[in-house]
């Protein structure tokens, strides 16, 4: 486009992925636009704790299908208490189908054993928000005001408590859904595309929160096409070419 004399304005949180194609950077912060340096890829820390031995999810011979078409060979998957597992793979590989299947939101052939409550966080947070305010969203799931207040602080939502969910940014809505699931205290939280809508600072904060909750025993299954999330996990799996396989971080 540039060679033909055209121009493009691209709005993107993960700007470092476009560095080679961009001629000038601008940053929108505090309602102001200013010249900026090329963004750096965030450095995500790995978990400081070791997962437990108790199994919270065991799937055997799981069959992933979409519109009658089989997406992968039968899948075996085990997730343990306090473990952070990332599943990478290209678009269309079946990652979202896998997330819904292991959460119980999609019927599938195969055996699945879950221990405790399982939460599922979808890429489009809007469809999971039902109340008229941030506070109302959490209060509808938990009557203990002290717990609700603690979760608001944990997810940096105190200043947004009176806001309507639809008025929040994409990243703020994602934090709210994470908080809503957090307040229900699941033993396993499945997050489909957790980096979507998050700027680098919010992504680092999300990973820090995941590690803190995982250190207390919660397991996380993070589904993403973004490979940089692998650095934040105990294990990395790749779903591609019809197979789910262990891969290096």
Coordinates of C-alpha atoms in Angstrom, one line a residue:
X1 CA 0.0 0.0 0.0
X2 CA 2.8 2.4 1.0
X3 CA 4.6 1.8 -2.3
X4 CA 1.4 2.8 -4.2
X5 CA 1.2 6.0 -2.2
X6 CA -1.5 4.8 0.2
X7 CA -1.5 5.2 4.0
X8 CA -3.0 3.1 6.8
X9 CA -3.8 3.8 10.4
X10 CA -3.6 0.7 12.6
X11 CA -4.8 0.5 16.2
X12 CA -3.2 -2.4 18.0
X13 CA -2.3 -3.3 21.6
X14 CA 0.5 -5.7 20.6
X15 CA 2.3 -3.2 18.4
X16 CA 5.7 -4.9 18.6
X17 CA 4.3 -7.6 16.2
X18 CA 4.0 -4.9 13.5
X19 CA 7.2 -3.1 14.0
X20 CA 8.7 -4.0 10.6
X21 CA 5.7 -2.6 8.7
X22 CA 5.2 0.6 10.6
X23 CA 6.8 4.0 9.7
X24 CA 5.7 6.1 12.6
X25 CA 4.3 5.3 16.1
X26 CA 1.7 7.2 18.1
X27 CA 0.5 6.5 21.6
X28 CA -3.0 7.2 22.9
X29 CA -2.7 7.7 26.7
X30 CA -4.9 9.7 29.1
X31 CA -6.9 10.9 26.1
X32 CA -3.9 12.4 24.4
X33 CA -2.1 11.3 21.3
X34 CA 1.7 11.8 21.2
X35 CA 4.7 10.5 19.2
X36 CA 6.1 7.3 20.7
X37 CA 9.0 4.9 20.4
X38 CA 8.3 1.4 18.9
X39 CA 6.7 -0.7 21.6
X40 CA 8.6 -3.5 23.2
X41 CA 7.4 -7.1 23.5
X42 CA 6.4 -7.6 27.2
X43 CA 8.6 -9.9 29.2
X44 CA 6.3 -12.3 31.0
X45 CA 7.6 -14.0 34.1
X46 CA 7.3 -17.7 34.6
X47 CA 5.5 -19.2 37.7
X48 CA 7.5 -19.2 40.9
X49 CA 5.6 -22.2 42.4
X50 CA 5.3 -25.8 41.5
X51 CA 1.9 -27.4 40.7
X52 CA 0.4 -29.9 43.0
X53 CA -0.2 -33.6 42.3
X54 CA -4.0 -33.6 42.5
X55 CA -5.7 -33.8 39.1
X56 CA -8.4 -31.2 38.4
X57 CA -9.1 -32.1 34.8
X58 CA -8.6 -35.4 33.0
X59 CA -9.8 -35.8 29.4
X60 CA -9.2 -39.0 27.5
X61 CA -10.1 -39.7 23.9
X62 CA -11.7 -36.3 23.5
X63 CA -13.1 -35.8 20.0
X64 CA -13.2 -32.2 18.6
X65 CA -15.7 -31.5 15.9
X66 CA -17.1 -28.4 14.3
X67 CA -20.1 -28.6 11.9
X68 CA -19.6 -32.3 11.6
X69 CA -15.9 -32.1 10.7
X70 CA -13.4 -33.7 12.9
X71 CA -10.7 -31.1 13.8
X72 CA -8.1 -33.4 15.5
X73 CA -7.2 -36.9 16.6
X74 CA -8.7 -38.0 19.9
X75 CA -7.1 -35.9 22.6
X76 CA -5.8 -36.8 26.1
X77 CA -5.3 -33.9 28.5
X78 CA -4.4 -33.7 32.2
X79 CA -4.2 -30.5 34.3
X80 CA -3.2 -30.5 37.9
X81 CA -3.9 -28.3 40.9
X82 CA -2.1 -25.0 40.7
X83 CA -0.8 -25.7 37.2
X84 CA -0.7 -23.1 34.5
X85 CA -1.0 -24.7 31.0
X86 CA -0.9 -22.8 27.7
X87 CA -2.3 -24.2 24.5
X88 CA -1.0 -22.5 21.4
X89 CA -2.0 -23.1 17.8
X90 CA -3.0 -21.4 14.6
X91 CA -6.5 -20.0 13.9
X92 CA -8.9 -22.8 13.0
X93 CA -6.9 -25.6 14.7
X94 CA -9.7 -26.2 17.2
X95 CA -8.5 -24.3 20.3
X96 CA -11.8 -22.7 21.1
X97 CA -13.6 -26.0 20.5
X98 CA -11.2 -27.6 23.0
X99 CA -11.8 -24.9 25.6
X100 CA -15.6 -25.3 25.4
X101 CA -15.4 -29.1 25.4
X102 CA -13.3 -29.4 28.5
X103 CA -15.4 -26.7 30.3
X104 CA -18.5 -28.7 29.6
X105 CA -20.0 -26.0 27.3
X106 CA -19.9 -28.3 24.3
X107 CA -21.0 -31.9 24.0
X108 CA -18.3 -34.2 22.7
X109 CA -17.3 -37.8 22.6
X110 CA -14.7 -39.1 25.0
X111 CA -14.3 -39.1 28.8
X112 CA -13.8 -36.0 30.9
X113 CA -13.4 -35.9 34.7
X114 CA -13.4 -32.6 36.5
X115 CA -12.7 -31.9 40.1
X116 CA -14.5 -28.9 41.6
X117 CA -16.0 -26.0 39.7
X118 CA -14.7 -25.0 36.2
X119 CA -14.9 -21.5 34.8
X120 CA -14.7 -20.5 31.2
X121 CA -13.7 -17.1 30.0
X122 CA -14.6 -16.4 26.3
X123 CA -12.7 -14.1 23.9
X124 CA -15.8 -11.8 23.7
X125 CA -16.3 -10.8 27.3
X126 CA -19.5 -8.8 26.5
X127 CA -21.7 -11.9 26.2
X128 CA -20.7 -13.0 29.7
X129 CA -21.8 -9.7 31.4
X130 CA -25.4 -9.5 32.4
X131 CA -25.8 -6.8 35.1
X132 CA -26.1 -3.0 34.9
X133 CA -22.9 -2.2 36.9
X134 CA -19.5 -3.7 37.6
X135 CA -20.4 -4.0 41.3
X136 CA -23.7 -5.6 40.4
X137 CA -22.0 -8.2 38.2
X138 CA -20.0 -9.5 41.2
X139 CA -22.7 -9.0 43.8
X140 CA -25.0 -11.2 41.7
X141 CA -22.6 -14.1 42.1
X142 CA -21.6 -13.6 45.7
X143 CA -23.5 -12.2 48.7
X144 CA -20.5 -11.7 50.9
X145 CA -19.7 -8.0 50.5
X146 CA -16.2 -8.4 51.9
X147 CA -15.4 -11.0 49.3
X148 CA -16.8 -8.8 46.5
X149 CA -14.7 -5.8 47.8
X150 CA -11.6 -8.0 47.9
X151 CA -12.1 -9.2 44.3
X152 CA -12.7 -5.6 43.1
X153 CA -9.3 -4.6 44.6
X154 CA -7.6 -7.7 43.2
X155 CA -8.7 -7.0 39.7
X156 CA -8.2 -3.2 39.9
X157 CA -11.9 -2.5 39.4
X158 CA -12.7 -0.4 42.5
X159 CA -12.7 2.9 40.5
X160 CA -15.1 1.3 37.9
X161 CA -17.5 -0.2 40.4
X162 CA -20.5 2.0 39.4
X163 CA -19.8 1.9 35.7
X164 CA -22.0 -0.1 33.3
X165 CA -20.1 -3.1 31.8
X166 CA -21.0 -2.0 28.2
X167 CA -19.2 1.4 28.8
X168 CA -15.9 -0.3 29.6
X169 CA -13.0 -0.8 27.3
X170 CA -12.3 -4.3 26.0
X171 CA -9.5 -4.9 28.4
X172 CA -11.6 -3.6 31.3
X173 CA -14.5 -5.9 30.4
X174 CA -12.1 -8.8 30.3
X175 CA -10.9 -7.9 33.8
X176 CA -14.5 -7.8 34.9
X177 CA -15.2 -11.3 33.5
X178 CA -12.1 -12.6 35.2
X179 CA -13.2 -11.0 38.5
X180 CA -16.7 -12.5 38.1
X181 CA -15.3 -16.0 37.6
X182 CA -12.8 -15.4 40.4
X183 CA -15.5 -14.7 42.9
X184 CA -17.1 -18.1 42.2
X185 CA -13.8 -19.7 43.2
X186 CA -13.3 -22.3 40.4
X187 CA -10.7 -25.0 40.8
X188 CA -9.9 -24.7 37.1
X189 CA -10.2 -21.5 35.0
X190 CA -10.1 -21.8 31.2
X191 CA -9.3 -18.6 29.4
X192 CA -9.8 -18.4 25.7
X193 CA -7.4 -15.7 24.1
X194 CA -6.5 -14.0 27.4
X195 CA -4.2 -11.5 25.7
X196 CA -7.0 -10.1 23.5
X197 CA -7.7 -6.5 24.2
X198 CA -4.8 -6.1 26.7
X199 CA -2.0 -3.6 26.4
X200 CA 1.5 -4.8 27.5
X201 CA 1.0 -3.5 31.1
X202 CA -2.4 -5.1 31.5
X203 CA -1.0 -8.4 30.1
X204 CA 1.8 -8.4 32.6
X205 CA -0.7 -7.7 35.4
X206 CA -3.0 -10.5 34.2
X207 CA -0.1 -13.0 34.3
X208 CA 0.9 -11.8 37.8
X209 CA -2.7 -12.4 39.0
X210 CA -2.8 -15.8 37.4
X211 CA 0.4 -16.8 39.1
X212 CA -0.8 -15.5 42.5
X213 CA -4.1 -17.5 42.2
X214 CA -2.4 -20.6 40.9
X215 CA 0.0 -20.5 43.8
X216 CA -3.1 -20.9 46.0
X217 CA -4.2 -24.0 44.1
X218 CA -6.2 -22.8 41.2
X219 CA -5.4 -24.4 37.8
X220 CA -5.4 -22.3 34.6
X221 CA -5.7 -23.5 31.0
X222 CA -4.8 -20.5 28.8
X223 CA -5.8 -20.9 25.1
X224 CA -4.0 -18.6 22.7
X225 CA -2.5 -18.2 19.3
X226 CA 0.1 -15.9 20.9
X227 CA 3.3 -17.8 21.7
X228 CA 4.7 -15.3 24.1
X229 CA 2.2 -16.5 26.8
X230 CA 4.1 -19.8 26.9
X231 CA 6.8 -18.1 29.1
X232 CA 4.1 -17.6 31.8
X233 CA 3.2 -21.3 32.0
X234 CA 4.4 -24.5 33.6
X235 CA 3.7 -26.4 30.4
X236 CA 3.0 -25.5 26.8
X237 CA 0.9 -27.6 24.4
X238 CA 0.4 -27.0 20.7
X239 CA -2.7 -27.9 18.8
X240 CA -1.9 -28.1 15.1
X241 CA -2.3 -30.4 12.2
X242 CA -4.9 -32.4 14.1
X243 CA -2.6 -33.2 17.1
X244 CA -2.2 -31.9 20.6
X245 CA 1.4 -32.2 21.6
X246 CA 3.8 -31.1 24.3
X247 CA 6.2 -28.3 23.2
X248 CA 9.0 -26.3 24.7
X249 CA 8.2 -22.9 26.3

